[in-house]
Amino acid sequence: MPYNSLLPNDLDSYWLPFTDNRWFKKNPRMLIEAKGMYYKNINHDLILDGVAGLWAVNAGHCRKKIVSAVQKQVAQMDYALAFQMSHPKAFELANKLTALMPGDLNHVFYTNSGSESVDTALKIALAFHQSKGNNNRNIFIGRERGYHGSGFGGTSVGGITNNRKQFSSLLKNITHLPHTHLPEKNSFSKGQPKFGSEKAEELDHLVELHGASNIAAVIVEPVAGSTGVLVPPIGYLEKLRKICDKNNILLIFDEVITGFGRLGYSFASERFQVIPDMITMAKGLTNATVPMGAVGVKSDIYKTIYDNNPENIELFHGYTYSGHPLACAAAIATLEVYEEESLFEKAKSMEIFFQEAAHSLAHLDVVIDIRNIGMVAGIELRERDYNSMTMARDVFEECFKNGLLVRYTGNTIAISPPLIATELEIEKVFSILTKSIKNICK
Ligand SMILES: Cc1ncc(COP(=O)(O)O)c(C=O)c1O
């Protein structure tokens, strides 16, 4: 059957998320197959995946082991109730995850997405403080340019103006740290930038202003992805940890992007040697095969909430699909693939090659900054005089035409390929990107 007969004849009914629907529907980009490093579009052209789907398909697409695990599971047991019941794979996965997590993050709460993981972590923070009798600790501190998903909690602690401005009533009791992006000092940094750790000291000011006894938690992405790959300055995360410790404020790392090998380690917290009190995760957890998220929780938090409710449900929170059997099967198989193929170590050993390939674009006139760490890079383009935010979007479209999938956010092109990428594939990513930038930014 020719694929065109599969084209929907009406594109109007589906409202795409985070998309200019008019723009998309004028020239829809449809994907129909995926394998390893490649997608196929509706014309059967191969599209090299430069962003691991949405920073998620870390082991590459349609991995046999993961696909078979899901197929086997769906045939054996499609669903098991999540409340007051469970199934063995949910525990097996939790044990595997606690072995991967740093420090005494020894407990796992399952969700279905990064957004749900963030909202869950925020609620756990409140429940923890309440269990200790600290009901006033209810202020959350996010960071400018942070992205924490699209739930009410995540949008509120998030610091992306466009994501907030349509919604007039977000959570109250939220404040934000300044972002750490200092292009005038740090542009074209390789790895962690030198300048800007003092931005963490703003937390001291916020504590002074609001009172430590009113603050529940600080939430940051160790490396901010969605606002254009902002790598933490050297010493920055360490300072945040210190100030949180001094004031008994919980520190949450949102590792939805940075988890599962993106930075060459299980989690960014391991790479930066800074252990948070909770880690939110999703995406690479199941290689994006089945939606799933999770929150890693420190023993002290779990135990405090648990002990405070000896005769009742200790946490009134959860989802119908928490620990869904298909998601658990996918996640267990995914973690096995990561381990069998040493994909985190592979990412680590590829980092310098990837970095140099990314920075090879520095000679392009229109490129005003390149930032990278692990297997993620942001290439920022100069704004146009007209229609300022369309340059990166045009480059994204041109890349797709030329057989490469990239991500754009504002004026930044983000690259984060599956961790199975070879040197040749990395070179191909950056050479198609270079050609596409040249075509668009003549
Ligand atoms: C750091 C971070 N947190 C949360 C989310 C939200 O995840 P989801 O889209 O699965 O809800 C994302 C998504 O990109 C993210 O990058």
Coordinates of C-alpha atoms and ligand atoms in Angstrom, one line a residue:
M1 CA 0.0 0.0 0.0
P2 CA 1.5 3.3 -0.9
Y3 CA 2.2 5.4 2.2
N4 CA 0.3 8.4 0.8
S5 CA -2.9 6.5 1.4
L6 CA -2.0 6.6 5.1
L7 CA -1.9 10.4 5.1
P8 CA -4.7 11.8 7.2
N9 CA -7.0 13.9 5.1
D10 CA -7.7 16.3 7.8
L11 CA -4.9 17.7 10.0
D12 CA -7.2 20.0 11.9
S13 CA -8.4 17.8 14.7
Y14 CA -5.1 17.0 16.3
W15 CA -3.8 20.0 18.4
L16 CA 0.0 19.5 18.6
P17 CA 1.6 20.4 21.9
F18 CA 4.2 23.2 22.1
T19 CA 3.8 23.8 18.3
D20 CA 2.7 26.6 16.1
N21 CA 0.0 24.5 14.6
R22 CA -0.6 26.8 11.6
W23 CA 3.1 26.5 10.7
F24 CA 3.2 22.7 11.2
K25 CA 0.0 22.0 9.2
K26 CA 1.2 24.1 6.3
N27 CA 4.1 21.7 5.9
P28 CA 3.6 18.7 8.1
R29 CA 6.7 16.6 9.0
M30 CA 5.6 13.1 9.6
L31 CA 7.7 10.2 10.9
I32 CA 6.7 6.7 10.2
E33 CA 9.6 4.4 11.2
A34 CA 12.7 4.4 13.4
K35 CA 15.7 2.1 13.8
G36 CA 19.0 2.8 15.5
M37 CA 20.2 6.3 14.7
Y38 CA 17.6 7.0 12.0
Y39 CA 13.9 7.9 11.5
K40 CA 12.1 7.5 8.2
N41 CA 9.8 10.2 7.0
I42 CA 6.6 9.7 5.1
N43 CA 8.5 9.5 1.8
H44 CA 10.8 6.9 3.2
D45 CA 13.8 9.2 3.4
L46 CA 16.2 8.5 6.2
I47 CA 16.5 11.2 8.8
L48 CA 19.5 11.1 11.1
D49 CA 18.3 11.6 14.7
G50 CA 20.5 14.3 16.2
V51 CA 18.4 14.7 19.3
A52 CA 17.5 11.2 20.4
G53 CA 13.8 11.9 19.8
L54 CA 13.2 14.5 22.4
W55 CA 16.5 13.9 24.4
A56 CA 15.1 10.5 25.3
V57 CA 16.0 7.6 23.0
N58 CA 19.5 7.2 24.5
A59 CA 20.0 3.6 23.3
G60 CA 18.8 4.3 19.7
H61 CA 15.5 3.5 18.2
C62 CA 13.5 0.2 18.3
R63 CA 16.1 -1.8 20.2
K64 CA 15.3 -5.4 19.9
K65 CA 15.6 -6.3 23.5
I66 CA 13.3 -3.4 24.6
V67 CA 10.7 -4.1 21.9
S68 CA 10.6 -7.8 22.8
A69 CA 10.3 -7.1 26.5
V70 CA 7.3 -4.8 25.9
Q71 CA 5.7 -7.2 23.5
K72 CA 6.1 -10.1 25.9
Q73 CA 4.8 -8.1 28.8
V74 CA 1.7 -6.8 26.9
A75 CA 0.8 -10.4 26.0
Q76 CA 1.3 -11.6 29.5
M77 CA -0.3 -8.9 31.6
D78 CA -1.4 -5.6 30.1
Y79 CA -2.1 -3.8 33.4
A80 CA -1.8 -4.3 37.1
L81 CA -3.5 -1.9 39.5
A82 CA -1.2 0.6 41.0
F83 CA -2.9 1.2 44.4
Q84 CA -2.9 -1.4 47.1
M85 CA -1.6 -3.9 44.5
S86 CA 1.5 -4.3 42.5
H87 CA 3.6 -6.6 40.3
P88 CA 7.1 -8.0 40.6
K89 CA 8.7 -5.9 37.8
A90 CA 7.8 -2.6 39.6
F91 CA 10.0 -3.8 42.5
E92 CA 12.7 -5.2 40.2
L93 CA 13.0 -1.8 38.5
A94 CA 13.0 0.2 41.7
N95 CA 15.9 -1.9 42.9
K96 CA 17.8 -1.4 39.7
L97 CA 17.2 2.4 39.9
T98 CA 18.3 2.7 43.5
A99 CA 21.5 0.9 42.6
L100 CA 22.1 3.6 39.9
M101 CA 21.2 6.6 42.1
P102 CA 23.9 8.4 44.2
G103 CA 24.1 8.6 47.9
D104 CA 21.2 7.4 50.0
L105 CA 18.5 8.0 47.3
N106 CA 17.0 4.6 48.1
H107 CA 13.4 4.9 47.1
V108 CA 11.5 5.4 43.9
F109 CA 8.0 6.8 43.2
Y110 CA 6.7 6.1 39.7
T111 CA 5.0 8.6 37.4
N112 CA 4.3 8.7 33.7
S113 CA 6.3 11.7 32.6
G114 CA 8.8 14.3 33.5
S115 CA 6.1 16.8 34.4
E116 CA 4.4 14.4 36.8
S117 CA 7.8 13.6 38.3
V118 CA 8.4 17.3 39.0
D119 CA 4.9 17.8 40.5
T120 CA 5.4 14.6 42.6
A121 CA 8.7 15.8 43.9
L122 CA 7.3 19.2 44.9
K123 CA 4.4 17.5 46.7
I124 CA 6.8 15.0 48.5
A125 CA 8.8 18.1 49.7
L126 CA 5.7 19.6 51.2
A127 CA 4.6 16.3 52.8
F128 CA 8.1 15.9 54.3
H129 CA 8.2 19.3 55.9
Q130 CA 4.6 18.8 57.2
S131 CA 5.6 15.4 58.7
K132 CA 8.2 17.3 60.7
G133 CA 5.7 19.8 61.8
N134 CA 7.1 22.5 59.6
N135 CA 3.9 23.5 57.8
N136 CA 5.3 26.9 57.0
R137 CA 7.9 25.5 54.7
N138 CA 6.0 25.9 51.5
I139 CA 7.9 28.3 49.3
F140 CA 9.6 26.7 46.2
I141 CA 12.6 28.2 44.5
G142 CA 13.1 27.5 40.8
R143 CA 15.4 29.3 38.4
E144 CA 15.0 31.7 35.5
R145 CA 15.2 29.8 32.2
G146 CA 14.5 26.5 34.0
Y147 CA 12.1 24.0 32.4
H148 CA 10.3 21.5 34.6
G149 CA 7.5 20.3 32.4
S150 CA 4.0 21.6 32.0
G151 CA 2.1 20.6 35.1
F152 CA 1.0 23.4 37.4
G153 CA 3.9 22.8 39.8
G154 CA 6.4 22.5 37.0
T155 CA 5.2 25.5 35.1
S156 CA 5.2 27.6 38.3
V157 CA 8.8 26.7 39.3
G158 CA 9.8 26.9 35.7
G159 CA 11.4 30.1 34.5
I160 CA 10.5 30.3 30.8
T161 CA 8.5 33.4 30.2
N162 CA 6.6 32.0 27.2
N163 CA 5.5 29.0 29.1
R164 CA 4.1 31.1 32.0
K165 CA 2.5 34.2 30.4
Q166 CA -0.7 32.6 29.2
F167 CA -1.6 31.3 32.6
S168 CA -2.6 34.0 34.9
S169 CA -2.9 31.8 38.0
L170 CA 0.1 29.6 38.6
L171 CA 1.1 28.5 42.1
K172 CA 1.8 31.2 44.6
N173 CA 4.8 31.0 47.0
I174 CA 7.3 30.6 44.2
T175 CA 10.4 32.5 43.6
H176 CA 13.3 32.1 41.2
L177 CA 17.1 32.2 41.2
P178 CA 18.8 34.1 38.4
H179 CA 19.9 32.0 35.5
T180 CA 23.6 31.3 35.0
H181 CA 23.9 32.3 31.3
L182 CA 26.7 34.8 31.0
P183 CA 27.6 34.9 27.3
E184 CA 29.8 38.0 27.7
K185 CA 32.2 36.0 30.0
N186 CA 31.6 32.4 29.0
S187 CA 30.8 32.2 25.3
F188 CA 32.3 29.2 23.5
S189 CA 33.1 27.5 26.7
K190 CA 33.9 23.8 26.4
G191 CA 32.3 21.9 29.3
Q192 CA 31.6 23.8 32.5
P193 CA 32.0 27.5 32.1
K194 CA 34.5 29.3 34.4
F195 CA 32.4 32.2 35.5
G196 CA 29.1 32.5 37.3
S197 CA 29.2 30.3 40.4
E198 CA 28.4 33.4 42.4
K199 CA 24.9 33.2 40.9
A200 CA 24.2 30.5 43.5
E201 CA 24.8 33.0 46.3
E202 CA 21.5 34.7 45.3
L203 CA 20.0 31.8 47.2
D204 CA 21.4 33.2 50.4
H205 CA 19.6 36.5 49.6
L206 CA 16.3 34.7 48.9
V207 CA 16.7 32.8 52.2
E208 CA 17.3 36.1 54.0
L209 CA 14.3 37.7 52.3
H210 CA 11.8 34.9 52.8
G211 CA 13.2 33.2 55.9
A212 CA 14.7 29.7 55.8
S213 CA 11.8 28.3 57.9
N214 CA 9.4 29.2 55.0
I215 CA 11.3 27.5 52.2
A216 CA 10.5 23.9 51.2
A217 CA 12.8 23.2 48.3
V218 CA 15.0 24.4 45.5
I219 CA 14.6 22.8 42.1
V220 CA 17.1 23.1 39.2
E221 CA 18.1 21.2 36.2
P222 CA 21.8 20.4 36.6
V223 CA 22.2 21.3 33.0
A224 CA 19.3 23.3 31.6
G225 CA 18.3 21.7 28.4
S226 CA 15.1 23.2 27.0
T227 CA 16.3 26.8 27.2
G228 CA 19.2 26.2 25.1
V229 CA 21.8 24.0 26.9
L230 CA 23.0 26.1 29.9
V231 CA 25.9 24.3 31.6
P232 CA 26.4 25.0 35.3
P233 CA 29.5 27.2 36.0
I234 CA 32.2 25.4 37.9
G235 CA 31.3 25.4 41.6
Y236 CA 27.7 26.5 41.2
L237 CA 25.9 23.3 42.1
E238 CA 28.2 22.7 45.1
K239 CA 27.3 26.2 46.4
L240 CA 23.5 25.5 46.0
R241 CA 24.0 22.3 48.0
K242 CA 25.8 24.0 50.7
I243 CA 23.3 26.8 51.2
C244 CA 20.4 24.3 51.1
D245 CA 22.2 22.1 53.8
K246 CA 22.8 25.2 56.0
N247 CA 19.1 26.0 55.9
N248 CA 17.5 22.6 55.9
I249 CA 16.0 23.3 52.4
L250 CA 15.6 20.3 50.1
L251 CA 17.5 20.3 46.8
I252 CA 15.8 18.7 43.9
F253 CA 17.7 17.9 40.7
D254 CA 15.5 17.7 37.6
E255 CA 17.4 15.1 35.6
V256 CA 14.7 14.3 33.0
I257 CA 17.3 15.2 30.3
T258 CA 20.6 14.7 32.1
G259 CA 19.8 11.2 33.5
F260 CA 20.7 7.9 31.9
G261 CA 24.0 8.7 30.3
R262 CA 23.5 12.0 28.6
L263 CA 26.5 13.4 30.6
G264 CA 28.5 10.1 30.6
Y265 CA 27.1 9.0 34.0
S266 CA 23.9 7.5 35.3
F267 CA 23.0 10.9 36.6
A268 CA 24.4 14.4 36.4
S269 CA 24.6 14.4 40.2
E270 CA 27.2 11.6 39.9
R271 CA 29.2 13.6 37.3
F272 CA 29.1 16.8 39.3
Q273 CA 29.5 15.0 42.7
V274 CA 26.6 16.9 44.2
I275 CA 23.9 14.7 45.7
P276 CA 20.4 16.2 45.8
D277 CA 17.6 15.1 48.1
M278 CA 15.4 14.0 45.2
I279 CA 16.0 13.3 41.5
T280 CA 13.2 13.6 38.9
M281 CA 13.6 11.4 35.8
A282 CA 11.7 10.2 32.7
K283 CA 12.7 10.1 29.0
G284 CA 15.8 7.8 28.9
L285 CA 14.3 5.7 31.7
T286 CA 12.5 3.6 29.1
N287 CA 14.4 4.9 26.1
A288 CA 11.1 6.7 25.4
T289 CA 9.5 3.4 24.3
V290 CA 6.7 3.6 26.9
P291 CA 5.9 6.8 28.8
M292 CA 7.3 6.6 32.3
G293 CA 8.8 8.9 34.9
A294 CA 10.1 8.4 38.4
V295 CA 11.3 10.4 41.5
G296 CA 14.3 9.1 43.4
V297 CA 13.9 10.0 47.1
K298 CA 16.4 10.1 49.9
S299 CA 15.8 7.6 52.8
D300 CA 15.4 10.3 55.3
I301 CA 12.5 11.9 53.4
Y302 CA 10.8 8.5 52.8
K303 CA 11.2 7.4 56.4
T304 CA 10.0 10.7 57.8
I305 CA 6.8 10.6 55.8
Y306 CA 6.4 6.9 56.4
D307 CA 6.9 7.1 60.2
N308 CA 4.6 10.0 60.6
N309 CA 1.7 8.0 59.3
P310 CA 2.0 4.6 61.1
E311 CA -1.6 3.6 60.6
N312 CA -2.7 5.2 57.3
I313 CA -1.7 5.8 53.7
E314 CA 1.5 7.8 54.2
L315 CA 1.3 9.7 50.9
F316 CA -2.0 10.6 49.3
H317 CA -0.6 10.8 45.8
G318 CA -0.2 8.6 42.8
Y319 CA -1.4 7.7 39.3
T320 CA -3.4 4.9 37.8
Y321 CA -0.4 4.1 35.6
S322 CA 2.3 4.4 38.3
G323 CA 4.6 1.5 37.6
H324 CA 2.7 0.3 34.6
P325 CA 3.8 -3.2 33.6
L326 CA 4.7 -2.2 30.0
A327 CA 6.7 0.8 31.3
C328 CA 8.5 -1.4 33.9
A329 CA 9.3 -4.0 31.3
A330 CA 10.6 -1.4 28.9
A331 CA 12.7 0.3 31.7
I332 CA 14.3 -2.9 32.9
A333 CA 15.2 -3.9 29.3
T334 CA 16.5 -0.4 28.7
L335 CA 18.7 -0.4 31.8
E336 CA 20.1 -3.8 30.7
V337 CA 20.9 -2.4 27.2
Y338 CA 22.7 0.6 28.8
E339 CA 24.7 -1.8 30.9
E340 CA 25.5 -4.5 28.4
E341 CA 26.7 -1.9 25.8
S342 CA 28.4 0.3 28.4
L343 CA 26.5 3.2 26.9
F344 CA 27.2 5.7 29.7
E345 CA 30.9 5.0 29.5
K346 CA 30.7 5.2 25.7
A347 CA 29.1 8.7 26.0
K348 CA 31.9 9.7 28.3
S349 CA 34.6 8.5 26.0
M350 CA 32.9 10.2 23.0
E351 CA 32.6 13.6 24.8
I352 CA 35.7 15.2 23.5
F353 CA 35.1 14.1 19.9
F354 CA 31.6 15.4 20.1
Q355 CA 32.7 18.6 21.7
E356 CA 35.3 19.3 18.9
A357 CA 32.7 18.5 16.2
A358 CA 30.2 20.9 17.8
H359 CA 32.8 23.7 18.2
S360 CA 33.9 23.3 14.6
L361 CA 30.9 25.5 13.8
A362 CA 32.4 28.4 15.6
H363 CA 33.8 29.8 12.4
L364 CA 30.3 30.5 11.0
D365 CA 29.5 34.2 11.2
V366 CA 26.0 33.7 12.4
V367 CA 27.0 31.4 15.4
I368 CA 27.4 33.6 18.5
D369 CA 27.9 30.8 21.1
I370 CA 28.5 27.1 21.4
R371 CA 28.0 25.3 24.7
N372 CA 28.5 21.6 25.4
I373 CA 28.9 19.0 28.0
G374 CA 28.6 15.2 27.8
M375 CA 26.6 14.3 24.6
V376 CA 24.7 17.5 24.5
A377 CA 25.5 20.8 22.7
G378 CA 23.8 24.1 22.0
I379 CA 24.6 26.2 19.1
E380 CA 23.3 29.7 19.4
L381 CA 22.6 31.8 16.3
R382 CA 22.5 35.5 16.0
E383 CA 19.0 37.0 15.9
R384 CA 17.7 38.3 12.7
D385 CA 16.8 41.9 12.3
Y386 CA 13.3 40.8 11.3
N387 CA 11.1 38.1 12.8
S388 CA 13.9 37.5 15.3
M389 CA 12.9 34.1 16.6
T390 CA 12.6 32.4 13.3
M391 CA 16.3 31.8 12.4
A392 CA 16.7 28.6 14.4
R393 CA 13.3 27.4 13.3
D394 CA 14.3 27.8 9.6
V395 CA 17.5 26.0 10.3
F396 CA 15.6 23.2 11.9
E397 CA 13.3 22.9 8.8
E398 CA 16.3 23.0 6.5
C399 CA 18.1 20.3 8.5
F400 CA 15.0 18.1 8.2
K401 CA 14.9 18.6 4.5
N402 CA 18.6 17.6 4.4
G403 CA 18.0 14.4 6.4
L404 CA 18.8 15.5 10.0
L405 CA 16.6 16.0 13.0
V406 CA 17.7 18.7 15.4
R407 CA 15.9 20.6 18.1
Y408 CA 15.5 24.4 18.3
T409 CA 14.7 26.5 21.3
G410 CA 14.7 30.2 20.9
N411 CA 17.7 30.9 18.8
T412 CA 19.6 27.9 19.9
I413 CA 19.9 24.6 18.0
A414 CA 20.3 21.7 20.4
I415 CA 22.1 18.5 19.5
S416 CA 21.9 15.4 21.8
P417 CA 22.1 12.2 19.7
P418 CA 21.5 8.7 20.9
L419 CA 24.5 7.5 22.8
I420 CA 25.2 4.8 20.3
A421 CA 26.3 7.4 17.7
T422 CA 29.6 6.6 16.0
E423 CA 32.2 9.2 15.2
L424 CA 31.1 9.1 11.6
E425 CA 27.5 9.8 12.6
I426 CA 28.5 12.7 14.8
E427 CA 30.5 14.2 12.0
K428 CA 27.5 13.7 9.7
V429 CA 25.2 15.5 12.2
F430 CA 27.4 18.6 12.4
S431 CA 28.2 18.6 8.6
I432 CA 24.5 18.6 7.7
L433 CA 23.9 21.3 10.4
T434 CA 26.7 23.4 9.0
K435 CA 25.4 23.1 5.4
S436 CA 21.8 23.9 6.6
I437 CA 22.9 27.0 8.6
K438 CA 24.9 28.2 5.5
N439 CA 21.8 27.7 3.3
I440 CA 19.5 29.6 5.7
C441 CA 21.8 32.3 6.9
K442 CA 23.3 33.5 3.6
Ligands
LIG1 C1 14.2 19.1 32.7 C2 12.8 18.6 32.3 N1 11.9 18.4 33.2 C3 10.6 18.0 32.9 C4 10.3 17.8 31.6 C5 8.9 17.4 31.3 O1 8.9 16.1 30.8 P1 7.6 15.5 30.1 O2 7.5 16.2 28.8 O3 7.9 14.0 30.0 O4 6.4 15.8 31.0 C6 11.3 18.0 30.6 C7 10.9 17.8 29.2 O5 11.7 18.1 28.3 C8 12.6 18.4 31.0 O6 13.5 18.6 30.1

